Amino acid sequence: MWESGAFEGTMALTTLNVLTVLTALLLCAQGQEKVFLQRAGTAFNSRSYSSLLTVTNGERFGSWTWPETCPENFFAVGFSVRVESNQYGADDTALNGVRLICAKDESRSFLYTIESHSGYFGDWSTTQYCPAGVLSSFQLRVEPHQGLFGDDTAVNNIRFRCSSHPTLEGAGMSWGEYGHWSQECEGGICGVETKMEEYQWGLDDSTLNDVRFHCCKKSPQ
């Protein structure tokens, strides 16, 4: 025999399910597509790539960390950055991480995120998307080494060029200068690796020093 508490719990669950269905129907009626966003991590690292996109102005500190890759037939269509704002005399680190958003066949309804290793400071920016196409090349803004007693920030900002030609710039900091563009990826960017200086425990942190991206060809349908 059902107890009243169990009956009330069942009724609440049923009501919740009904509301979920009604909300989904309402979104469909309004023409809004539900977006599913999931972290890919290292689950798809066996995906092969045709070339590695690099630039020449990355800084010296740290080591290359693990790659993260979009699933097969997914390509990067957007990005966000993790940035620490100006610390006004305290230790600055500027850009701490780059997160890519992967999509399949121009669909933005089911997305994966990849980012490799990111630093520990700052906040993630709002995601920027190519209006069409995929991310195809990049450019880094880097502050060069500041010497023994200077404050190193290394990578400050990043720009991406879309295959549909618009250029997107991250919400990073303004120290340093932009270097040359990477090579153009004919298919689309599909993976990321970061060069990170580990936490320096109260000494000068530069965090993100360089980044490189995997370029993949589109598989025949």
PDB file of C-alpha atoms in Angstrom:
ATOM      1  CA  MET A   1       0.000   0.000   0.000  1.00  0.00           C
ATOM      2  CA  TRP A   2       1.365   3.454  -0.977  1.00  0.00           C
ATOM      3  CA  GLU A   3       2.247   5.867   1.786  1.00  0.00           C
ATOM      4  CA  SER A   4       1.122   9.464   1.383  1.00  0.00           C
ATOM      5  CA  GLY A   5       4.719  10.736   1.122  1.00  0.00           C
ATOM      6  CA  ALA A   6       5.526   8.337  -1.711  1.00  0.00           C
ATOM      7  CA  PHE A   7       2.280   9.260  -3.486  1.00  0.00           C
ATOM      8  CA  GLU A   8       3.074  12.971  -3.189  1.00  0.00           C
ATOM      9  CA  GLY A   9       6.615  12.363  -4.488  1.00  0.00           C
ATOM     10  CA  THR A  10       5.242  10.447  -7.476  1.00  0.00           C
ATOM     11  CA  MET A  11       2.755  13.211  -8.230  1.00  0.00           C
ATOM     12  CA  ALA A  12       5.544  15.851  -8.005  1.00  0.00           C
ATOM     13  CA  LEU A  13       7.730  13.848 -10.396  1.00  0.00           C
ATOM     14  CA  THR A  14       4.832  13.431 -12.824  1.00  0.00           C
ATOM     15  CA  THR A  15       4.139  17.172 -12.666  1.00  0.00           C
ATOM     16  CA  LEU A  16       7.823  17.913 -13.337  1.00  0.00           C
ATOM     17  CA  ASN A  17       7.830  15.594 -16.360  1.00  0.00           C
ATOM     18  CA  VAL A  18       4.711  17.250 -17.732  1.00  0.00           C
ATOM     19  CA  LEU A  19       6.243  20.709 -17.275  1.00  0.00           C
ATOM     20  CA  THR A  20       9.437  19.569 -19.034  1.00  0.00           C
ATOM     21  CA  VAL A  21       7.440  18.308 -22.020  1.00  0.00           C
ATOM     22  CA  LEU A  22       5.345  21.476 -22.129  1.00  0.00           C
ATOM     23  CA  THR A  23       8.494  23.626 -22.003  1.00  0.00           C
ATOM     24  CA  ALA A  24      10.041  21.660 -24.872  1.00  0.00           C
ATOM     25  CA  LEU A  25       6.853  22.018 -26.914  1.00  0.00           C
ATOM     26  CA  LEU A  26       6.743  25.742 -26.180  1.00  0.00           C
ATOM     27  CA  LEU A  27      10.358  26.186 -27.316  1.00  0.00           C
ATOM     28  CA  CYS A  28       9.615  24.299 -30.522  1.00  0.00           C
ATOM     29  CA  ALA A  29       6.536  26.435 -31.088  1.00  0.00           C
ATOM     30  CA  GLN A  30       8.654  29.558 -30.658  1.00  0.00           C
ATOM     31  CA  GLY A  31      11.254  28.225 -33.100  1.00  0.00           C
ATOM     32  CA  GLN A  32      13.996  27.934 -30.453  1.00  0.00           C
ATOM     33  CA  GLU A  33      16.377  25.007 -30.799  1.00  0.00           C
ATOM     34  CA  LYS A  34      17.519  23.352 -27.587  1.00  0.00           C
ATOM     35  CA  VAL A  35      21.317  23.312 -27.273  1.00  0.00           C
ATOM     36  CA  PHE A  36      23.213  20.447 -25.633  1.00  0.00           C
ATOM     37  CA  LEU A  37      26.756  21.305 -24.501  1.00  0.00           C
ATOM     38  CA  GLN A  38      29.172  18.607 -23.305  1.00  0.00           C
ATOM     39  CA  ARG A  39      32.873  18.532 -22.371  1.00  0.00           C
ATOM     40  CA  ALA A  40      34.790  16.214 -24.702  1.00  0.00           C
ATOM     41  CA  GLY A  41      37.963  16.010 -22.599  1.00  0.00           C
ATOM     42  CA  THR A  42      40.423  13.441 -23.948  1.00  0.00           C
ATOM     43  CA  ALA A  43      37.768  10.967 -25.130  1.00  0.00           C
ATOM     44  CA  PHE A  44      38.394  11.619 -28.840  1.00  0.00           C
ATOM     45  CA  ASN A  45      42.191  12.040 -28.872  1.00  0.00           C
ATOM     46  CA  SER A  46      42.635   9.107 -31.265  1.00  0.00           C
ATOM     47  CA  ARG A  47      41.241  11.260 -34.085  1.00  0.00           C
ATOM     48  CA  SER A  48      43.892  11.806 -36.740  1.00  0.00           C
ATOM     49  CA  TYR A  49      44.723  15.274 -38.037  1.00  0.00           C
ATOM     50  CA  SER A  50      46.342  16.488 -41.240  1.00  0.00           C
ATOM     51  CA  SER A  51      48.569  19.267 -39.864  1.00  0.00           C
ATOM     52  CA  LEU A  52      49.434  21.303 -36.772  1.00  0.00           C
ATOM     53  CA  LEU A  53      48.745  25.048 -36.827  1.00  0.00           C
ATOM     54  CA  THR A  54      51.451  27.030 -34.985  1.00  0.00           C
ATOM     55  CA  VAL A  55      52.766  30.578 -34.651  1.00  0.00           C
ATOM     56  CA  THR A  56      56.321  31.778 -34.010  1.00  0.00           C
ATOM     57  CA  ASN A  57      55.848  34.294 -31.181  1.00  0.00           C
ATOM     58  CA  GLY A  58      54.931  31.985 -28.298  1.00  0.00           C
ATOM     59  CA  GLU A  59      56.897  32.428 -25.056  1.00  0.00           C
ATOM     60  CA  ARG A  60      59.506  30.187 -23.398  1.00  0.00           C
ATOM     61  CA  PHE A  61      58.061  29.096 -20.056  1.00  0.00           C
ATOM     62  CA  GLY A  62      56.292  25.845 -19.270  1.00  0.00           C
ATOM     63  CA  SER A  63      55.660  22.626 -21.176  1.00  0.00           C
ATOM     64  CA  TRP A  64      53.227  21.349 -23.776  1.00  0.00           C
ATOM     65  CA  THR A  65      50.298  19.606 -22.137  1.00  0.00           C
ATOM     66  CA  TRP A  66      47.787  17.008 -23.321  1.00  0.00           C
ATOM     67  CA  PRO A  67      45.745  17.484 -26.499  1.00  0.00           C
ATOM     68  CA  GLU A  68      41.969  17.572 -26.575  1.00  0.00           C
ATOM     69  CA  THR A  69      40.131  16.855 -29.820  1.00  0.00           C
ATOM     70  CA  CYS A  70      36.636  17.289 -31.227  1.00  0.00           C
ATOM     71  CA  PRO A  71      34.740  14.079 -32.099  1.00  0.00           C
ATOM     72  CA  GLU A  72      34.976  12.761 -35.664  1.00  0.00           C
ATOM     73  CA  ASN A  73      33.298  15.115 -38.189  1.00  0.00           C
ATOM     74  CA  PHE A  74      33.045  17.872 -35.541  1.00  0.00           C
ATOM     75  CA  PHE A  75      35.006  21.108 -36.021  1.00  0.00           C
ATOM     76  CA  ALA A  76      35.591  24.232 -33.940  1.00  0.00           C
ATOM     77  CA  VAL A  77      32.991  26.924 -34.712  1.00  0.00           C
ATOM     78  CA  GLY A  78      33.505  29.190 -31.693  1.00  0.00           C
ATOM     79  CA  PHE A  79      35.699  29.913 -28.693  1.00  0.00           C
ATOM     80  CA  SER A  80      35.956  31.603 -25.314  1.00  0.00           C
ATOM     81  CA  VAL A  81      38.988  32.655 -23.275  1.00  0.00           C
ATOM     82  CA  ARG A  82      39.877  32.658 -19.594  1.00  0.00           C
ATOM     83  CA  VAL A  83      41.345  36.040 -18.689  1.00  0.00           C
ATOM     84  CA  GLU A  84      42.669  37.591 -15.490  1.00  0.00           C
ATOM     85  CA  SER A  85      42.065  41.344 -15.514  1.00  0.00           C
ATOM     86  CA  ASN A  86      44.710  43.961 -14.646  1.00  0.00           C
ATOM     87  CA  GLN A  87      46.020  43.352 -11.109  1.00  0.00           C
ATOM     88  CA  TYR A  88      47.398  46.924 -10.725  1.00  0.00           C
ATOM     89  CA  GLY A  89      50.826  46.158  -9.277  1.00  0.00           C
ATOM     90  CA  ALA A  90      50.233  42.575  -8.205  1.00  0.00           C
ATOM     91  CA  ASP A  91      51.205  39.608 -10.397  1.00  0.00           C
ATOM     92  CA  ASP A  92      49.459  39.695 -13.801  1.00  0.00           C
ATOM     93  CA  THR A  93      48.846  36.556 -15.856  1.00  0.00           C
ATOM     94  CA  ALA A  94      46.522  37.851 -18.642  1.00  0.00           C
ATOM     95  CA  LEU A  95      45.259  34.979 -20.854  1.00  0.00           C
ATOM     96  CA  ASN A  96      44.969  31.710 -18.936  1.00  0.00           C
ATOM     97  CA  GLY A  97      43.106  29.418 -21.321  1.00  0.00           C
ATOM     98  CA  VAL A  98      41.359  28.920 -24.659  1.00  0.00           C
ATOM     99  CA  ARG A  99      38.185  26.835 -24.952  1.00  0.00           C
ATOM    100  CA  LEU A 100      36.913  25.695 -28.351  1.00  0.00           C
ATOM    101  CA  ILE A 101      33.305  24.866 -29.212  1.00  0.00           C
ATOM    102  CA  CYS A 102      32.899  21.932 -31.630  1.00  0.00           C
ATOM    103  CA  ALA A 103      29.894  21.418 -33.902  1.00  0.00           C
ATOM    104  CA  LYS A 104      28.936  19.082 -36.762  1.00  0.00           C
ATOM    105  CA  ASP A 105      27.623  20.047 -40.204  1.00  0.00           C
ATOM    106  CA  GLU A 106      26.848  23.666 -39.270  1.00  0.00           C
ATOM    107  CA  SER A 107      24.427  22.463 -36.572  1.00  0.00           C
ATOM    108  CA  ARG A 108      24.685  24.328 -33.269  1.00  0.00           C
ATOM    109  CA  SER A 109      22.198  22.109 -31.403  1.00  0.00           C
ATOM    110  CA  PHE A 110      24.722  19.552 -30.063  1.00  0.00           C
ATOM    111  CA  LEU A 111      28.119  20.956 -29.082  1.00  0.00           C
ATOM    112  CA  TYR A 112      31.324  19.726 -27.441  1.00  0.00           C
ATOM    113  CA  THR A 113      33.955  21.826 -25.657  1.00  0.00           C
ATOM    114  CA  ILE A 114      37.713  21.199 -25.648  1.00  0.00           C
ATOM    115  CA  GLU A 115      40.437  23.234 -23.925  1.00  0.00           C
ATOM    116  CA  SER A 116      43.505  21.147 -22.924  1.00  0.00           C
ATOM    117  CA  HIS A 117      45.197  22.562 -19.770  1.00  0.00           C
ATOM    118  CA  SER A 118      44.131  26.037 -18.634  1.00  0.00           C
ATOM    119  CA  GLY A 119      45.572  28.335 -15.977  1.00  0.00           C
ATOM    120  CA  TYR A 120      43.919  29.014 -12.642  1.00  0.00           C
ATOM    121  CA  PHE A 121      43.273  32.759 -12.769  1.00  0.00           C
ATOM    122  CA  GLY A 122      40.488  34.878 -14.210  1.00  0.00           C
ATOM    123  CA  ASP A 123      37.068  34.181 -15.664  1.00  0.00           C
ATOM    124  CA  TRP A 124      35.757  32.668 -18.892  1.00  0.00           C
ATOM    125  CA  SER A 125      34.440  35.124 -21.450  1.00  0.00           C
ATOM    126  CA  THR A 126      31.212  34.914 -23.425  1.00  0.00           C
ATOM    127  CA  THR A 127      31.530  32.498 -26.340  1.00  0.00           C
ATOM    128  CA  GLN A 128      32.040  33.969 -29.803  1.00  0.00           C
ATOM    129  CA  TYR A 129      30.915  32.015 -32.886  1.00  0.00           C
ATOM    130  CA  CYS A 130      31.699  32.166 -36.579  1.00  0.00           C
ATOM    131  CA  PRO A 131      28.516  33.376 -38.315  1.00  0.00           C
ATOM    132  CA  ALA A 132      29.090  30.515 -40.762  1.00  0.00           C
ATOM    133  CA  GLY A 133      31.835  27.990 -41.377  1.00  0.00           C
ATOM    134  CA  VAL A 134      34.569  26.943 -38.929  1.00  0.00           C
ATOM    135  CA  LEU A 135      37.702  28.340 -37.256  1.00  0.00           C
ATOM    136  CA  SER A 136      40.529  28.046 -39.791  1.00  0.00           C
ATOM    137  CA  SER A 137      43.598  30.014 -38.521  1.00  0.00           C
ATOM    138  CA  PHE A 138      44.792  31.992 -35.482  1.00  0.00           C
ATOM    139  CA  GLN A 139      47.071  34.762 -34.260  1.00  0.00           C
ATOM    140  CA  LEU A 140      48.517  35.368 -30.765  1.00  0.00           C
ATOM    141  CA  ARG A 141      49.144  38.594 -28.872  1.00  0.00           C
ATOM    142  CA  VAL A 142      52.207  37.941 -26.709  1.00  0.00           C
ATOM    143  CA  GLU A 143      54.188  40.060 -24.272  1.00  0.00           C
ATOM    144  CA  PRO A 144      57.874  39.072 -24.532  1.00  0.00           C
ATOM    145  CA  HIS A 145      59.932  38.023 -21.512  1.00  0.00           C
ATOM    146  CA  GLN A 146      60.215  40.964 -19.089  1.00  0.00           C
ATOM    147  CA  GLY A 147      63.570  40.063 -17.568  1.00  0.00           C
ATOM    148  CA  LEU A 148      64.591  38.787 -14.142  1.00  0.00           C
ATOM    149  CA  PHE A 149      62.559  41.298 -12.102  1.00  0.00           C
ATOM    150  CA  GLY A 150      59.732  41.974 -14.562  1.00  0.00           C
ATOM    151  CA  ASP A 151      56.159  40.652 -14.520  1.00  0.00           C
ATOM    152  CA  ASP A 152      55.703  38.075 -17.289  1.00  0.00           C
ATOM    153  CA  THR A 153      52.220  37.641 -18.758  1.00  0.00           C
ATOM    154  CA  ALA A 154      53.202  35.786 -21.992  1.00  0.00           C
ATOM    155  CA  VAL A 155      50.036  35.243 -24.102  1.00  0.00           C
ATOM    156  CA  ASN A 156      47.599  38.126 -23.701  1.00  0.00           C
ATOM    157  CA  ASN A 157      44.999  37.530 -26.395  1.00  0.00           C
ATOM    158  CA  ILE A 158      44.050  35.482 -29.449  1.00  0.00           C
ATOM    159  CA  ARG A 159      42.347  36.074 -32.785  1.00  0.00           C
ATOM    160  CA  PHE A 160      40.703  33.470 -35.001  1.00  0.00           C
ATOM    161  CA  ARG A 161      39.806  33.704 -38.655  1.00  0.00           C
ATOM    162  CA  CYS A 162      36.674  31.879 -39.809  1.00  0.00           C
ATOM    163  CA  SER A 163      36.485  29.961 -43.087  1.00  0.00           C
ATOM    164  CA  SER A 164      33.646  32.361 -43.979  1.00  0.00           C
ATOM    165  CA  HIS A 165      36.270  35.167 -43.565  1.00  0.00           C
ATOM    166  CA  PRO A 166      35.199  37.109 -40.419  1.00  0.00           C
ATOM    167  CA  THR A 167      37.897  37.621 -37.759  1.00  0.00           C
ATOM    168  CA  LEU A 168      37.035  37.057 -34.082  1.00  0.00           C
ATOM    169  CA  GLU A 169      39.133  38.535 -31.251  1.00  0.00           C
ATOM    170  CA  GLY A 170      39.132  37.297 -27.668  1.00  0.00           C
ATOM    171  CA  ALA A 171      38.421  39.481 -24.644  1.00  0.00           C
ATOM    172  CA  GLY A 172      42.048  39.341 -23.516  1.00  0.00           C
ATOM    173  CA  MET A 173      44.561  41.921 -22.293  1.00  0.00           C
ATOM    174  CA  SER A 174      46.529  44.452 -24.344  1.00  0.00           C
ATOM    175  CA  TRP A 175      50.169  43.892 -23.344  1.00  0.00           C
ATOM    176  CA  GLY A 176      52.496  42.819 -26.107  1.00  0.00           C
ATOM    177  CA  GLU A 177      51.919  42.656 -29.850  1.00  0.00           C
ATOM    178  CA  TYR A 178      50.216  40.330 -32.301  1.00  0.00           C
ATOM    179  CA  GLY A 179      52.522  38.136 -34.340  1.00  0.00           C
ATOM    180  CA  HIS A 180      51.989  36.547 -37.741  1.00  0.00           C
ATOM    181  CA  TRP A 181      48.934  34.459 -38.591  1.00  0.00           C
ATOM    182  CA  SER A 182      49.236  30.689 -38.587  1.00  0.00           C
ATOM    183  CA  GLN A 183      48.753  28.719 -41.774  1.00  0.00           C
ATOM    184  CA  GLU A 184      45.185  28.343 -43.021  1.00  0.00           C
ATOM    185  CA  CYS A 185      43.445  25.048 -42.291  1.00  0.00           C
ATOM    186  CA  GLU A 186      41.574  23.808 -45.356  1.00  0.00           C
ATOM    187  CA  GLY A 187      39.179  21.590 -43.420  1.00  0.00           C
ATOM    188  CA  GLY A 188      38.848  23.150 -39.981  1.00  0.00           C
ATOM    189  CA  ILE A 189      40.430  23.327 -36.538  1.00  0.00           C
ATOM    190  CA  CYS A 190      39.600  20.167 -34.603  1.00  0.00           C
ATOM    191  CA  GLY A 191      41.961  20.034 -31.602  1.00  0.00           C
ATOM    192  CA  VAL A 192      44.024  22.114 -29.185  1.00  0.00           C
ATOM    193  CA  GLU A 193      47.242  21.826 -27.159  1.00  0.00           C
ATOM    194  CA  THR A 194      48.505  24.440 -24.689  1.00  0.00           C
ATOM    195  CA  LYS A 195      51.964  25.279 -23.371  1.00  0.00           C
ATOM    196  CA  MET A 196      51.497  26.082 -19.689  1.00  0.00           C
ATOM    197  CA  GLU A 197      53.752  27.257 -16.915  1.00  0.00           C
ATOM    198  CA  GLU A 198      52.575  25.554 -13.740  1.00  0.00           C
ATOM    199  CA  TYR A 199      51.570  27.568 -10.674  1.00  0.00           C
ATOM    200  CA  GLN A 200      54.652  29.306  -9.231  1.00  0.00           C
ATOM    201  CA  TRP A 201      53.539  29.456  -5.591  1.00  0.00           C
ATOM    202  CA  GLY A 202      53.821  33.191  -5.031  1.00  0.00           C
ATOM    203  CA  LEU A 203      56.502  33.903  -7.632  1.00  0.00           C
ATOM    204  CA  ASP A 204      55.889  35.362 -11.114  1.00  0.00           C
ATOM    205  CA  ASP A 205      53.161  33.408 -12.939  1.00  0.00           C
ATOM    206  CA  SER A 206      52.915  33.639 -16.725  1.00  0.00           C
ATOM    207  CA  THR A 207      50.459  30.699 -17.149  1.00  0.00           C
ATOM    208  CA  LEU A 208      49.608  30.293 -20.879  1.00  0.00           C
ATOM    209  CA  ASN A 209      52.763  30.705 -23.008  1.00  0.00           C
ATOM    210  CA  ASP A 210      51.756  29.230 -26.374  1.00  0.00           C
ATOM    211  CA  VAL A 211      48.994  27.273 -28.093  1.00  0.00           C
ATOM    212  CA  ARG A 212      48.731  25.120 -31.203  1.00  0.00           C
ATOM    213  CA  PHE A 213      45.750  23.635 -32.995  1.00  0.00           C
ATOM    214  CA  HIS A 214      45.042  20.452 -34.910  1.00  0.00           C
ATOM    215  CA  CYS A 215      43.798  20.840 -38.473  1.00  0.00           C
ATOM    216  CA  CYS A 216      41.472  18.091 -39.764  1.00  0.00           C
ATOM    217  CA  LYS A 217      40.095  17.328 -43.185  1.00  0.00           C
ATOM    218  CA  LYS A 218      36.369  16.886 -43.647  1.00  0.00           C
ATOM    219  CA  SER A 219      35.429  13.262 -44.121  1.00  0.00           C
ATOM    220  CA  PRO A 220      33.474  12.410 -47.277  1.00  0.00           C
ATOM    221  CA  GLN A 221      29.776  12.036 -46.528  1.00  0.00           C
TER     222      GLN A 221
END
